[in-house]
Amino acid sequence: MYDGPIQELIDELSRLPGIGPRGASRIAFHLLDAPEEDVLALADVLRRLKESSRFCEVCFNISSEERCRICRDPRRDRTQVCVVEESKDVVAIERTNEFRGLYHVLGGAISPIDGKGLRTSTPASCSSGSPTVRCRRSSWPPIPTRRVRPPPRT
């Protein structure tokens, strides 16, 4: 379609989730028309994102420090751990202001068929060896159970 860096930018933007070729083209031309300092500020933020982002050593949430803000908060209820699929799920739950425990971020869906398992066998929040973290197992919402009868003998 286009030559040089504009096509390269469109191709890279198209690889992002939710952005197709048309949206990528619109964004690329918007950046081309934007003031240079705005584009350089965006590039700087993207660079810093990759350089300074890491996973919390306790819960695997995204953080800029060894421990995330939630794991550092002494007011958190360390007897409750909410296991979530992605860091964005932590944000959604935190917005409710209802859960005051810790989290364990799996980093994706568990799919044994696709070979995707847990990063660790137990949440790091519970296995960290810290005397301040005592976990109790709970299931909310309750996991339904179903009795299965063996087939009749013939």
Short mmCIF file of C-alpha atoms in Angstrom, two decimals:
data_model
loop_
_atom_site.label_atom_id
_atom_site.label_comp_id
_atom_site.label_asym_id
_atom_site.label_seq_id
_atom_site.Cartn_x
_atom_site.Cartn_y
_atom_site.Cartn_z
CA MET A 1 0.00 0.00 0.00
CA TYR A 2 2.34 2.70 1.28
CA ASP A 3 6.11 2.91 1.23
CA GLY A 4 8.51 2.99 4.13
CA PRO A 5 7.83 3.81 7.77
CA ILE A 6 4.13 4.64 7.35
CA GLN A 7 3.40 1.12 6.09
CA GLU A 8 5.60 -0.37 8.79
CA LEU A 9 3.64 1.57 11.42
CA ILE A 10 0.31 0.46 9.94
CA ASP A 11 1.51 -3.15 9.95
CA GLU A 12 2.67 -2.93 13.58
CA LEU A 13 -0.52 -1.20 14.76
CA SER A 14 -2.65 -3.84 12.98
CA ARG A 15 -1.06 -6.50 15.15
CA LEU A 16 -2.57 -4.92 18.27
CA PRO A 17 -5.81 -6.47 19.57
CA GLY A 18 -8.93 -4.71 18.35
CA ILE A 19 -7.15 -2.69 15.68
CA GLY A 20 -7.65 -3.73 12.10
CA PRO A 21 -5.95 -2.36 8.99
CA ARG A 22 -8.36 0.59 8.65
CA GLY A 23 -8.02 1.61 12.29
CA ALA A 24 -4.25 1.21 12.10
CA SER A 25 -4.18 3.42 9.02
CA ARG A 26 -6.23 6.11 10.79
CA ILE A 27 -3.95 6.04 13.82
CA ALA A 28 -0.81 6.14 11.65
CA PHE A 29 -2.01 9.19 9.73
CA HIS A 30 -3.15 10.85 12.96
CA LEU A 31 0.37 10.42 14.35
CA LEU A 32 1.83 11.73 11.11
CA ASP A 33 -0.26 14.91 11.45
CA ALA A 34 0.26 15.28 15.23
CA PRO A 35 2.84 17.68 16.68
CA GLU A 36 6.29 16.11 16.93
CA GLU A 37 6.45 16.51 20.73
CA ASP A 38 3.20 14.50 21.12
CA VAL A 39 4.52 11.65 18.98
CA LEU A 40 7.86 11.65 20.81
CA ALA A 41 6.05 11.65 24.17
CA LEU A 42 4.05 8.59 23.07
CA ALA A 43 7.22 6.85 21.89
CA ASP A 44 8.90 7.66 25.22
CA VAL A 45 5.98 6.25 27.23
CA LEU A 46 6.04 3.04 25.16
CA ARG A 47 9.79 2.70 25.72
CA ARG A 48 9.46 3.28 29.47
CA LEU A 49 6.57 0.79 29.62
CA LYS A 50 8.81 -1.98 28.33
CA GLU A 51 11.85 -0.93 30.37
CA SER A 52 10.23 -0.49 33.78
CA SER A 53 7.24 -2.84 33.84
CA ARG A 54 7.57 -6.18 35.56
CA PHE A 55 5.46 -8.68 37.39
CA CYS A 56 5.00 -8.42 41.16
CA GLU A 57 7.10 -11.07 42.88
CA VAL A 58 4.16 -12.01 45.11
CA CYS A 59 1.01 -11.93 42.98
CA PHE A 60 2.27 -11.53 39.38
CA ASN A 61 0.27 -8.31 38.85
CA ILE A 62 1.88 -5.70 36.63
CA SER A 63 4.06 -3.35 38.64
CA SER A 64 6.93 -0.95 38.28
CA GLU A 65 8.49 -2.22 41.53
CA GLU A 66 9.30 -5.66 42.94
CA ARG A 67 5.99 -5.69 44.81
CA CYS A 68 2.83 -4.08 43.51
CA ARG A 69 0.86 -1.42 45.36
CA ILE A 70 -1.68 -3.99 46.59
CA CYS A 71 0.91 -6.40 48.02
CA ARG A 72 2.70 -3.51 49.76
CA ASP A 73 -0.50 -2.26 51.42
CA PRO A 74 -0.51 -3.37 55.09
CA ARG A 75 -4.27 -2.75 55.35
CA ARG A 76 -5.06 -5.64 53.00
CA ASP A 77 -6.70 -8.78 54.39
CA ARG A 78 -3.91 -11.32 53.94
CA THR A 79 -6.23 -14.26 54.64
CA GLN A 80 -8.05 -13.84 51.32
CA VAL A 81 -6.57 -14.37 47.87
CA CYS A 82 -8.59 -13.76 44.74
CA VAL A 83 -7.26 -15.71 41.75
CA VAL A 84 -7.80 -13.86 38.47
CA GLU A 85 -6.87 -14.50 34.85
CA GLU A 86 -5.31 -11.15 33.86
CA SER A 87 -4.10 -7.93 35.50
CA LYS A 88 -7.06 -6.11 33.99
CA ASP A 89 -9.31 -8.30 36.18
CA VAL A 90 -7.56 -6.89 39.27
CA VAL A 91 -8.44 -3.39 38.08
CA ALA A 92 -12.09 -4.35 37.54
CA ILE A 93 -12.41 -5.86 41.01
CA GLU A 94 -10.56 -2.97 42.66
CA ARG A 95 -13.03 -0.50 41.12
CA THR A 96 -15.82 -2.10 43.15
CA ASN A 97 -14.05 -1.27 46.46
CA GLU A 98 -15.52 -4.51 47.85
CA PHE A 99 -12.54 -6.88 47.98
CA ARG A 100 -9.78 -6.03 50.45
CA GLY A 101 -7.62 -9.14 50.11
CA LEU A 102 -4.68 -10.02 47.90
CA TYR A 103 -4.65 -11.32 44.34
CA HIS A 104 -2.92 -13.99 42.32
CA VAL A 105 -2.76 -13.24 38.58
CA LEU A 106 -2.57 -16.37 36.45
CA GLY A 107 -1.38 -14.52 33.35
CA GLY A 108 -3.91 -16.14 31.03
CA ALA A 109 -6.58 -18.76 30.94
CA ILE A 110 -5.79 -22.24 32.17
CA SER A 111 -6.20 -24.63 29.27
CA PRO A 112 -4.62 -28.06 29.76
CA ILE A 113 -5.66 -29.05 26.23
CA ASP A 114 -3.57 -26.19 24.83
CA GLY A 115 -0.75 -26.90 27.28
CA LYS A 116 -1.43 -23.75 29.31
CA GLY A 117 -1.14 -24.37 33.04
CA LEU A 118 -0.43 -22.36 36.16
CA ARG A 119 2.82 -20.45 36.57
CA THR A 120 3.00 -21.98 40.01
CA SER A 121 1.02 -24.73 41.66
CA THR A 122 -0.22 -22.48 44.45
CA PRO A 123 -0.67 -18.74 44.63
CA ALA A 124 2.62 -17.09 45.52
CA SER A 125 0.68 -15.03 48.03
CA CYS A 126 0.05 -18.22 50.01
CA SER A 127 3.36 -19.93 49.47
CA SER A 128 5.67 -16.99 50.02
CA GLY A 129 6.61 -18.25 53.45
CA SER A 130 5.60 -14.96 54.99
CA PRO A 131 4.14 -15.40 58.49
CA THR A 132 1.75 -12.54 57.75
CA VAL A 133 0.02 -14.44 54.95
CA ARG A 134 -2.35 -17.17 56.08
CA CYS A 135 -4.73 -18.31 53.36
CA ARG A 136 -7.99 -20.06 53.74
CA ARG A 137 -9.52 -21.89 50.86
CA SER A 138 -12.89 -20.65 49.71
CA SER A 139 -14.97 -20.89 46.62
CA TRP A 140 -17.19 -18.02 45.63
CA PRO A 141 -19.38 -18.42 43.79
CA PRO A 142 -19.77 -22.00 45.04
CA ILE A 143 -18.64 -24.62 42.59
CA PRO A 144 -21.65 -26.79 41.74
CA THR A 145 -21.20 -30.48 42.37
CA ARG A 146 -23.03 -33.24 40.58
CA ARG A 147 -23.25 -36.84 41.59
CA VAL A 148 -22.66 -39.24 38.78
CA ARG A 149 -24.10 -42.72 39.12
CA PRO A 150 -22.19 -45.58 37.60
CA PRO A 151 -23.89 -47.24 34.61
CA PRO A 152 -26.01 -50.25 35.49
CA ARG A 153 -24.34 -53.61 35.12
CA THR A 154 -25.64 -55.69 32.32
#
